[in-house]
Amino acid sequence: MARHRPRPLALAPSADEGLALRYYPVKSADGTVLQAWTNDVEGPTVLLCNGLGTNPYAWPSLLDPGCGVRVVSWNHRGTGGSERPADRERVGIDAFAEDAIAVMDDAGIGACVLMGWSMGVNTMFEVAVRHPDRVTGLYAVGGVPGDTFASMGAPLRIPRPLRKPLTVNLTRAAMTVGRAVSPWSSQLAIGPRALHLLTHSGFMAPVADEALSRRAVREFLTTPVEWYMHLAYHSSRHARVSLRRISVPTSFLAGRTDVLASAHDMRTAAERIPGATFRLLRATHFLPMERPSEVHAELLALLARVPDSPRTQDGTVS
């Protein structure tokens, strides 16, 4: 099967924008070429397992050259300039965990703190279970350690037994109609009025940096709906990760009105990890965009709890 060529990055930053952001390619274990990115900032290294199909522009606090944290991350398969895999079924949390290790290896990172948002929380916990020697700390933002679709809809009072069947079936339906919707959705103009409507919809709250948030939404919408739902459907198969062996410093940051990741489920996960912290903010699922200062402060607090500095692959300090 011919490999799907990644589209050019539509929103790559220009040299004069003042964003700490650089893109570069990384080849994963199966040969899929990923669009990786870093802020190249001096400081402790953190691997960001981003929300499904999202991009660096959702993280204004991490694109600040003065953030004090070196962030390394990548765009998911078939999104944001990353190739689709030759085998289109090689997606989901298992594949994303492989991609995380490939990005770490390419950057020469032996072990570091992992940070996840949304479905990226599934990915980081999967990496922590498979490769505990590569992880020195865990920071979960708006996400649960597996079985995410069973966590959706809590603020809407959807009964728990119905959550996963409902959300999975909605995902399947969206895959079916995606090809008809994508030409329209990819051309949506995300200006100030559109962002205002989105951030006053209840699904998302007002954001801290409107210009970067518009950019984040526009970049997100360039992914064809059918491919995004293909990624989401395969991600829905990821089961709850056992937390018994998690012993590194861990923090959870939840949004009170998050309809995609239950704050209750995040709290109970934190309670099962010795020494883990849990903080609840007045926010939705989009904490990195709505509350970037608090997200950044919690990251720095977690890094202060990590006993050893991140290591490179040859054992030196990163």
mmCIF file of C-alpha atoms in Angstrom:
data_model
loop_
_atom_site.group_PDB
_atom_site.id
_atom_site.type_symbol
_atom_site.label_atom_id
_atom_site.label_comp_id
_atom_site.label_asym_id
_atom_site.label_seq_id
_atom_site.Cartn_x
_atom_site.Cartn_y
_atom_site.Cartn_z
ATOM 1 C CA MET A 1 0.000 0.000 0.000
ATOM 2 C CA ALA A 2 1.343 3.465 -0.918
ATOM 3 C CA ARG A 3 2.138 5.545 2.113
ATOM 4 C CA HIS A 4 0.018 8.660 2.568
ATOM 5 C CA ARG A 5 2.277 11.667 2.075
ATOM 6 C CA PRO A 6 2.067 14.215 4.896
ATOM 7 C CA ARG A 7 0.790 17.634 3.914
ATOM 8 C CA PRO A 8 3.147 20.601 4.342
ATOM 9 C CA LEU A 9 2.788 22.311 7.713
ATOM 10 C CA ALA A 10 0.318 25.119 7.064
ATOM 11 C CA LEU A 11 1.071 27.004 10.251
ATOM 12 C CA ALA A 12 4.796 26.580 10.849
ATOM 13 C CA PRO A 13 6.056 29.649 12.718
ATOM 14 C CA SER A 14 8.124 32.260 10.949
ATOM 15 C CA ALA A 15 11.475 33.287 12.359
ATOM 16 C CA ASP A 16 10.183 36.618 13.684
ATOM 17 C CA GLU A 17 7.180 35.381 15.652
ATOM 18 C CA GLY A 18 9.006 34.903 18.931
ATOM 19 C CA LEU A 19 7.668 31.377 19.474
ATOM 20 C CA ALA A 20 9.988 28.754 20.908
ATOM 21 C CA LEU A 21 9.157 26.099 18.331
ATOM 22 C CA ARG A 22 11.152 24.001 15.855
ATOM 23 C CA TYR A 23 9.866 21.077 13.754
ATOM 24 C CA TYR A 24 12.008 18.152 12.632
ATOM 25 C CA PRO A 25 11.427 14.578 11.320
ATOM 26 C CA VAL A 26 11.726 11.385 13.369
ATOM 27 C CA LYS A 27 11.318 7.842 12.018
ATOM 28 C CA SER A 28 9.301 5.505 14.253
ATOM 29 C CA ALA A 29 9.890 1.768 14.656
ATOM 30 C CA ASP A 30 7.680 0.791 11.694
ATOM 31 C CA GLY A 31 9.230 3.378 9.374
ATOM 32 C CA THR A 32 6.495 6.007 9.734
ATOM 33 C CA VAL A 33 8.078 9.469 9.578
ATOM 34 C CA LEU A 34 6.711 11.702 12.330
ATOM 35 C CA GLN A 35 6.690 15.481 12.514
ATOM 36 C CA ALA A 36 8.402 15.991 15.864
ATOM 37 C CA TRP A 37 8.792 19.359 17.543
ATOM 38 C CA THR A 38 10.661 21.012 20.386
ATOM 39 C CA ASN A 39 10.877 24.423 22.010
ATOM 40 C CA ASP A 40 14.703 24.169 22.382
ATOM 41 C CA VAL A 41 14.491 25.874 25.777
ATOM 42 C CA GLU A 42 17.201 25.418 28.409
ATOM 43 C CA GLY A 43 15.895 23.453 31.383
ATOM 44 C CA PRO A 44 14.759 20.001 32.474
ATOM 45 C CA THR A 45 13.443 17.855 29.635
ATOM 46 C CA VAL A 46 9.781 16.841 29.403
ATOM 47 C CA LEU A 47 8.265 14.571 26.740
ATOM 48 C CA LEU A 48 4.773 15.821 25.868
ATOM 49 C CA CYS A 49 2.256 13.202 24.741
ATOM 50 C CA ASN A 50 -0.222 15.607 23.212
ATOM 51 C CA GLY A 51 -3.985 15.395 22.864
ATOM 52 C CA LEU A 52 -5.169 13.368 19.888
ATOM 53 C CA GLY A 53 -4.612 15.296 16.668
ATOM 54 C CA THR A 54 -3.619 18.483 18.491
ATOM 55 C CA ASN A 55 -0.527 20.600 17.950
ATOM 56 C CA PRO A 56 2.003 22.785 19.790
ATOM 57 C CA TYR A 57 -0.107 25.934 19.413
ATOM 58 C CA ALA A 58 -2.442 24.641 22.123
ATOM 59 C CA TRP A 59 0.403 25.186 24.636
ATOM 60 C CA PRO A 60 1.150 28.932 24.902
ATOM 61 C CA SER A 61 2.994 28.457 28.190
ATOM 62 C CA LEU A 62 5.408 25.962 26.594
ATOM 63 C CA LEU A 63 6.092 28.048 23.473
ATOM 64 C CA ASP A 64 7.331 30.905 25.649
ATOM 65 C CA PRO A 65 11.150 31.060 25.348
ATOM 66 C CA GLY A 66 11.271 31.816 29.070
ATOM 67 C CA CYS A 67 9.237 28.815 30.216
ATOM 68 C CA GLY A 68 12.317 27.100 31.725
ATOM 69 C CA VAL A 69 11.401 23.621 30.443
ATOM 70 C CA ARG A 70 12.740 21.839 27.353
ATOM 71 C CA VAL A 71 9.739 20.195 25.694
ATOM 72 C CA VAL A 72 10.002 17.450 23.072
ATOM 73 C CA SER A 73 6.890 16.144 21.320
ATOM 74 C CA TRP A 74 5.427 15.033 17.980
ATOM 75 C CA ASN A 75 2.257 15.188 15.884
ATOM 76 C CA HIS A 76 0.179 12.031 15.659
ATOM 77 C CA ARG A 77 0.266 9.746 12.660
ATOM 78 C CA GLY A 78 -1.455 11.362 9.696
ATOM 79 C CA THR A 79 -1.779 14.769 11.375
ATOM 80 C CA GLY A 80 0.260 17.962 11.310
ATOM 81 C CA GLY A 81 2.813 16.799 8.759
ATOM 82 C CA SER A 82 3.335 13.285 10.156
ATOM 83 C CA GLU A 83 2.917 10.392 7.729
ATOM 84 C CA ARG A 84 0.108 7.920 7.912
ATOM 85 C CA PRO A 85 1.517 4.423 8.528
ATOM 86 C CA ALA A 86 1.795 2.021 5.585
ATOM 87 C CA ASP A 87 -0.548 -0.250 7.565
ATOM 88 C CA ARG A 88 -3.464 2.069 8.382
ATOM 89 C CA GLU A 89 -4.412 -0.170 11.309
ATOM 90 C CA ARG A 90 -1.112 0.601 13.034
ATOM 91 C CA VAL A 91 -2.556 3.441 15.062
ATOM 92 C CA GLY A 92 -3.929 3.778 18.580
ATOM 93 C CA ILE A 93 -2.230 3.952 21.957
ATOM 94 C CA ASP A 94 0.175 1.044 21.354
ATOM 95 C CA ALA A 95 1.502 2.733 18.206
ATOM 96 C CA PHE A 96 1.631 6.124 19.918
ATOM 97 C CA ALA A 97 3.680 4.626 22.765
ATOM 98 C CA GLU A 98 6.154 3.330 20.164
ATOM 99 C CA ASP A 99 6.281 6.808 18.660
ATOM 100 C CA ALA A 100 6.986 8.321 22.085
ATOM 101 C CA ILE A 101 10.011 6.064 22.533
ATOM 102 C CA ALA A 102 11.208 6.837 18.992
ATOM 103 C CA VAL A 103 11.076 10.575 19.730
ATOM 104 C CA MET A 104 12.940 10.075 23.013
ATOM 105 C CA ASP A 105 15.604 7.950 21.335
ATOM 106 C CA ASP A 106 16.073 10.448 18.522
ATOM 107 C CA ALA A 107 16.542 13.268 21.045
ATOM 108 C CA GLY A 108 19.002 11.202 23.072
ATOM 109 C CA ILE A 109 16.734 11.140 26.116
ATOM 110 C CA GLY A 110 17.320 8.143 28.355
ATOM 111 C CA ALA A 111 14.685 9.057 30.927
ATOM 112 C CA CYS A 112 12.564 12.116 31.668
ATOM 113 C CA VAL A 113 9.229 13.360 32.970
ATOM 114 C CA LEU A 114 6.283 12.510 30.704
ATOM 115 C CA MET A 115 3.414 14.944 30.346
ATOM 116 C CA GLY A 116 0.113 14.008 28.731
ATOM 117 C CA TRP A 117 -3.048 15.781 27.731
ATOM 118 C CA SER A 118 -6.341 14.055 26.947
ATOM 119 C CA MET A 119 -5.623 10.817 25.035
ATOM 120 C CA GLY A 120 -1.942 11.566 25.533
ATOM 121 C CA VAL A 121 -2.428 10.633 29.188
ATOM 122 C CA ASN A 122 -3.242 7.107 27.986
ATOM 123 C CA THR A 123 -0.040 7.152 25.951
ATOM 124 C CA MET A 124 2.211 8.334 28.775
ATOM 125 C CA PHE A 125 0.878 5.744 31.218
ATOM 126 C CA GLU A 126 1.320 3.025 28.595
ATOM 127 C CA VAL A 127 4.946 4.107 28.175
ATOM 128 C CA ALA A 128 5.397 4.161 31.967
ATOM 129 C CA VAL A 129 4.165 0.577 32.279
ATOM 130 C CA ARG A 130 6.131 -0.757 29.295
ATOM 131 C CA HIS A 131 9.323 1.224 29.882
ATOM 132 C CA PRO A 132 9.496 2.226 33.560
ATOM 133 C CA ASP A 133 13.225 2.912 33.252
ATOM 134 C CA ARG A 134 12.491 5.720 30.762
ATOM 135 C CA VAL A 135 10.136 7.654 33.061
ATOM 136 C CA THR A 136 11.068 9.850 36.049
ATOM 137 C CA GLY A 137 7.681 11.495 36.605
ATOM 138 C CA LEU A 138 4.141 11.724 35.189
ATOM 139 C CA TYR A 139 1.903 14.757 34.686
ATOM 140 C CA ALA A 140 -1.679 14.077 33.557
ATOM 141 C CA VAL A 141 -3.627 17.065 32.221
ATOM 142 C CA GLY A 142 -7.295 16.447 31.443
ATOM 143 C CA GLY A 143 -6.916 12.718 30.925
ATOM 144 C CA VAL A 144 -7.206 9.296 32.548
ATOM 145 C CA PRO A 145 -4.866 6.270 32.496
ATOM 146 C CA GLY A 146 -6.788 4.261 29.916
ATOM 147 C CA ASP A 147 -10.377 3.460 28.894
ATOM 148 C CA THR A 148 -10.931 7.136 28.141
ATOM 149 C CA PHE A 149 -14.216 6.673 26.292
ATOM 150 C CA ALA A 150 -15.795 5.253 29.467
ATOM 151 C CA SER A 151 -14.827 8.509 31.180
ATOM 152 C CA MET A 152 -16.533 10.827 28.708
ATOM 153 C CA GLY A 153 -19.760 12.671 29.406
ATOM 154 C CA ALA A 154 -19.588 12.755 33.190
ATOM 155 C CA PRO A 155 -20.694 16.422 33.575
ATOM 156 C CA LEU A 156 -23.614 15.634 31.244
ATOM 157 C CA ARG A 157 -24.754 12.990 33.752
ATOM 158 C CA ILE A 158 -24.589 10.204 31.185
ATOM 159 C CA PRO A 159 -24.795 6.931 33.164
ATOM 160 C CA ARG A 160 -21.400 5.240 33.255
ATOM 161 C CA PRO A 161 -22.541 1.972 31.568
ATOM 162 C CA LEU A 162 -23.749 3.990 28.569
ATOM 163 C CA ARG A 163 -20.728 6.263 28.127
ATOM 164 C CA LYS A 164 -18.415 4.023 26.138
ATOM 165 C CA PRO A 165 -21.058 2.422 23.861
ATOM 166 C CA LEU A 166 -22.449 5.880 23.095
ATOM 167 C CA THR A 167 -19.135 7.587 22.385
ATOM 168 C CA VAL A 168 -17.701 4.686 20.374
ATOM 169 C CA ASN A 169 -20.832 4.522 18.210
ATOM 170 C CA LEU A 170 -20.692 8.280 17.654
ATOM 171 C CA THR A 171 -17.069 7.876 16.568
ATOM 172 C CA ARG A 172 -18.018 5.140 14.105
ATOM 173 C CA ALA A 173 -20.782 7.332 12.685
ATOM 174 C CA ALA A 174 -18.381 10.243 12.296
ATOM 175 C CA MET A 175 -15.957 7.964 10.396
ATOM 176 C CA THR A 176 -18.755 7.143 7.966
ATOM 177 C CA VAL A 177 -19.712 10.743 7.215
ATOM 178 C CA GLY A 178 -16.204 12.148 7.575
ATOM 179 C CA ARG A 179 -15.326 12.233 3.880
ATOM 180 C CA ALA A 180 -18.367 14.409 3.195
ATOM 181 C CA VAL A 181 -17.630 16.739 6.107
ATOM 182 C CA SER A 182 -13.854 17.184 5.716
ATOM 183 C CA PRO A 183 -13.910 19.497 2.659
ATOM 184 C CA TRP A 184 -16.173 21.832 4.633
ATOM 185 C CA SER A 185 -14.506 21.592 8.053
ATOM 186 C CA SER A 186 -10.991 22.078 6.677
ATOM 187 C CA GLN A 187 -12.034 25.408 5.134
ATOM 188 C CA LEU A 188 -13.666 26.885 8.227
ATOM 189 C CA ALA A 189 -12.439 30.382 8.991
ATOM 190 C CA ILE A 190 -11.452 30.570 12.648
ATOM 191 C CA GLY A 191 -11.475 34.277 13.347
ATOM 192 C CA PRO A 192 -12.289 36.178 16.558
ATOM 193 C CA ARG A 193 -16.053 35.664 16.199
ATOM 194 C CA ALA A 194 -15.749 31.904 15.592
ATOM 195 C CA LEU A 195 -13.413 31.551 18.565
ATOM 196 C CA HIS A 196 -15.805 33.568 20.734
ATOM 197 C CA LEU A 197 -18.667 31.230 19.832
ATOM 198 C CA LEU A 198 -16.521 28.181 20.531
ATOM 199 C CA THR A 199 -15.249 29.450 23.869
ATOM 200 C CA HIS A 200 -18.750 30.366 25.060
ATOM 201 C CA SER A 201 -20.342 27.092 23.981
ATOM 202 C CA GLY A 202 -19.843 25.234 27.261
ATOM 203 C CA PHE A 203 -17.588 22.734 25.501
ATOM 204 C CA MET A 204 -14.692 25.170 25.767
ATOM 205 C CA ALA A 205 -14.181 28.221 27.994
ATOM 206 C CA PRO A 206 -12.463 31.562 27.243
ATOM 207 C CA VAL A 207 -8.768 31.178 26.485
ATOM 208 C CA ALA A 208 -5.682 33.075 27.615
ATOM 209 C CA ASP A 209 -4.073 33.655 24.192
ATOM 210 C CA GLU A 210 -6.712 34.104 21.497
ATOM 211 C CA ALA A 211 -4.283 34.365 18.579
ATOM 212 C CA LEU A 212 -2.508 31.085 19.391
ATOM 213 C CA SER A 213 -5.824 29.388 20.174
ATOM 214 C CA ARG A 214 -7.223 30.319 16.764
ATOM 215 C CA ARG A 215 -4.064 28.913 15.240
ATOM 216 C CA ALA A 216 -4.395 25.702 17.261
ATOM 217 C CA VAL A 217 -7.995 25.201 16.113
ATOM 218 C CA ARG A 218 -7.195 25.944 12.456
ATOM 219 C CA GLU A 219 -4.312 23.469 12.496
ATOM 220 C CA PHE A 220 -6.523 20.835 14.168
ATOM 221 C CA LEU A 221 -9.180 21.219 11.461
ATOM 222 C CA THR A 222 -6.719 20.432 8.672
ATOM 223 C CA THR A 223 -6.839 16.745 9.649
ATOM 224 C CA PRO A 224 -9.555 14.948 7.631
ATOM 225 C CA VAL A 225 -12.468 14.053 9.884
ATOM 226 C CA GLU A 226 -12.509 10.418 8.761
ATOM 227 C CA TRP A 227 -8.814 9.986 9.618
ATOM 228 C CA TYR A 228 -9.164 11.689 12.986
ATOM 229 C CA MET A 229 -12.092 9.422 13.868
ATOM 230 C CA HIS A 230 -10.063 6.420 12.678
ATOM 231 C CA LEU A 231 -7.390 7.390 15.218
ATOM 232 C CA ALA A 232 -10.014 7.978 17.897
ATOM 233 C CA TYR A 233 -11.752 4.641 17.302
ATOM 234 C CA HIS A 234 -8.505 2.696 17.621
ATOM 235 C CA SER A 235 -7.588 4.718 20.706
ATOM 236 C CA SER A 236 -10.918 3.766 22.288
ATOM 237 C CA ARG A 237 -9.696 0.164 22.477
ATOM 238 C CA HIS A 238 -7.028 1.070 25.033
ATOM 239 C CA ALA A 239 -7.930 -0.533 28.354
ATOM 240 C CA ARG A 240 -7.365 0.916 31.794
ATOM 241 C CA VAL A 241 -3.685 0.755 32.756
ATOM 242 C CA SER A 242 -2.783 -0.918 36.042
ATOM 243 C CA LEU A 243 -1.343 1.687 38.406
ATOM 244 C CA ARG A 244 0.142 -0.766 40.915
ATOM 245 C CA ARG A 245 3.677 -0.371 39.586
ATOM 246 C CA ILE A 246 3.625 3.420 39.213
ATOM 247 C CA SER A 247 6.031 4.768 41.815
ATOM 248 C CA VAL A 248 7.420 7.964 40.247
ATOM 249 C CA PRO A 249 6.144 11.428 41.265
ATOM 250 C CA THR A 250 2.770 11.927 39.602
ATOM 251 C CA SER A 251 0.390 14.869 39.281
ATOM 252 C CA PHE A 252 -3.154 15.143 37.907
ATOM 253 C CA LEU A 253 -4.748 18.421 36.779
ATOM 254 C CA ALA A 254 -8.460 18.253 35.962
ATOM 255 C CA GLY A 255 -11.133 20.596 34.626
ATOM 256 C CA ARG A 256 -14.366 20.796 36.611
ATOM 257 C CA THR A 257 -16.584 20.846 33.499
ATOM 258 C CA ASP A 258 -14.489 18.550 31.291
ATOM 259 C CA VAL A 259 -16.865 16.413 29.204
ATOM 260 C CA LEU A 260 -14.056 14.316 27.663
ATOM 261 C CA ALA A 261 -12.215 13.205 30.816
ATOM 262 C CA SER A 262 -14.020 12.746 34.115
ATOM 263 C CA ALA A 263 -12.479 14.744 36.969
ATOM 264 C CA HIS A 264 -13.815 12.072 39.337
ATOM 265 C CA ASP A 265 -11.934 9.357 37.441
ATOM 266 C CA MET A 266 -8.766 11.437 37.538
ATOM 267 C CA ARG A 267 -9.122 11.919 41.278
ATOM 268 C CA THR A 268 -9.586 8.205 41.955
ATOM 269 C CA ALA A 269 -6.573 7.408 39.748
ATOM 270 C CA ALA A 270 -4.473 9.819 41.802
ATOM 271 C CA GLU A 271 -5.632 8.139 44.983
ATOM 272 C CA ARG A 272 -4.248 4.813 43.752
ATOM 273 C CA ILE A 273 -0.714 6.163 43.207
ATOM 274 C CA PRO A 274 1.376 6.748 46.354
ATOM 275 C CA GLY A 275 2.169 10.420 46.788
ATOM 276 C CA ALA A 276 0.276 11.562 43.681
ATOM 277 C CA THR A 277 -1.293 15.018 43.714
ATOM 278 C CA PHE A 278 -4.656 16.061 42.279
ATOM 279 C CA ARG A 279 -5.854 19.578 41.535
ATOM 280 C CA LEU A 280 -9.226 20.630 40.147
ATOM 281 C CA LEU A 281 -9.563 23.882 38.181
ATOM 282 C CA ARG A 282 -12.583 25.791 36.962
ATOM 283 C CA ALA A 283 -11.995 24.810 33.341
ATOM 284 C CA THR A 284 -13.101 22.467 30.566
ATOM 285 C CA HIS A 285 -11.052 19.855 28.711
ATOM 286 C CA PHE A 286 -8.868 22.569 27.191
ATOM 287 C CA LEU A 287 -6.815 23.451 30.237
ATOM 288 C CA PRO A 288 -3.574 24.189 28.311
ATOM 289 C CA MET A 289 -5.385 26.949 26.393
ATOM 290 C CA GLU A 290 -7.690 28.212 29.139
ATOM 291 C CA ARG A 291 -5.378 28.064 32.153
ATOM 292 C CA PRO A 292 -1.801 27.966 30.785
ATOM 293 C CA SER A 293 -0.227 29.661 33.803
ATOM 294 C CA GLU A 294 -1.655 27.087 36.211
ATOM 295 C CA VAL A 295 -0.731 24.204 33.890
ATOM 296 C CA HIS A 296 2.839 25.521 33.753
ATOM 297 C CA ALA A 297 3.020 26.083 37.523
ATOM 298 C CA GLU A 298 1.889 22.516 38.227
ATOM 299 C CA LEU A 299 4.512 21.210 35.809
ATOM 300 C CA LEU A 300 7.262 23.136 37.587
ATOM 301 C CA ALA A 301 5.972 21.851 40.946
ATOM 302 C CA LEU A 302 6.154 18.260 39.678
ATOM 303 C CA LEU A 303 9.667 18.764 38.295
ATOM 304 C CA ALA A 304 10.728 19.998 41.734
ATOM 305 C CA ARG A 305 9.561 16.658 43.185
ATOM 306 C CA VAL A 306 11.588 14.553 40.728
ATOM 307 C CA PRO A 307 14.715 13.489 42.668
ATOM 308 C CA ASP A 308 17.101 13.089 39.731
ATOM 309 C CA SER A 309 17.671 15.236 36.674
ATOM 310 C CA PRO A 310 16.569 13.696 33.341
ATOM 311 C CA ARG A 311 19.262 11.457 31.811
ATOM 312 C CA THR A 312 20.444 11.178 28.242
ATOM 313 C CA GLN A 313 21.006 7.770 26.707
ATOM 314 C CA ASP A 314 24.695 7.789 27.642
ATOM 315 C CA GLY A 315 23.847 8.508 31.269
ATOM 316 C CA THR A 316 24.823 12.184 31.337
ATOM 317 C CA VAL A 317 22.481 14.885 32.638
ATOM 318 C CA SER A 318 20.148 16.350 30.018
#
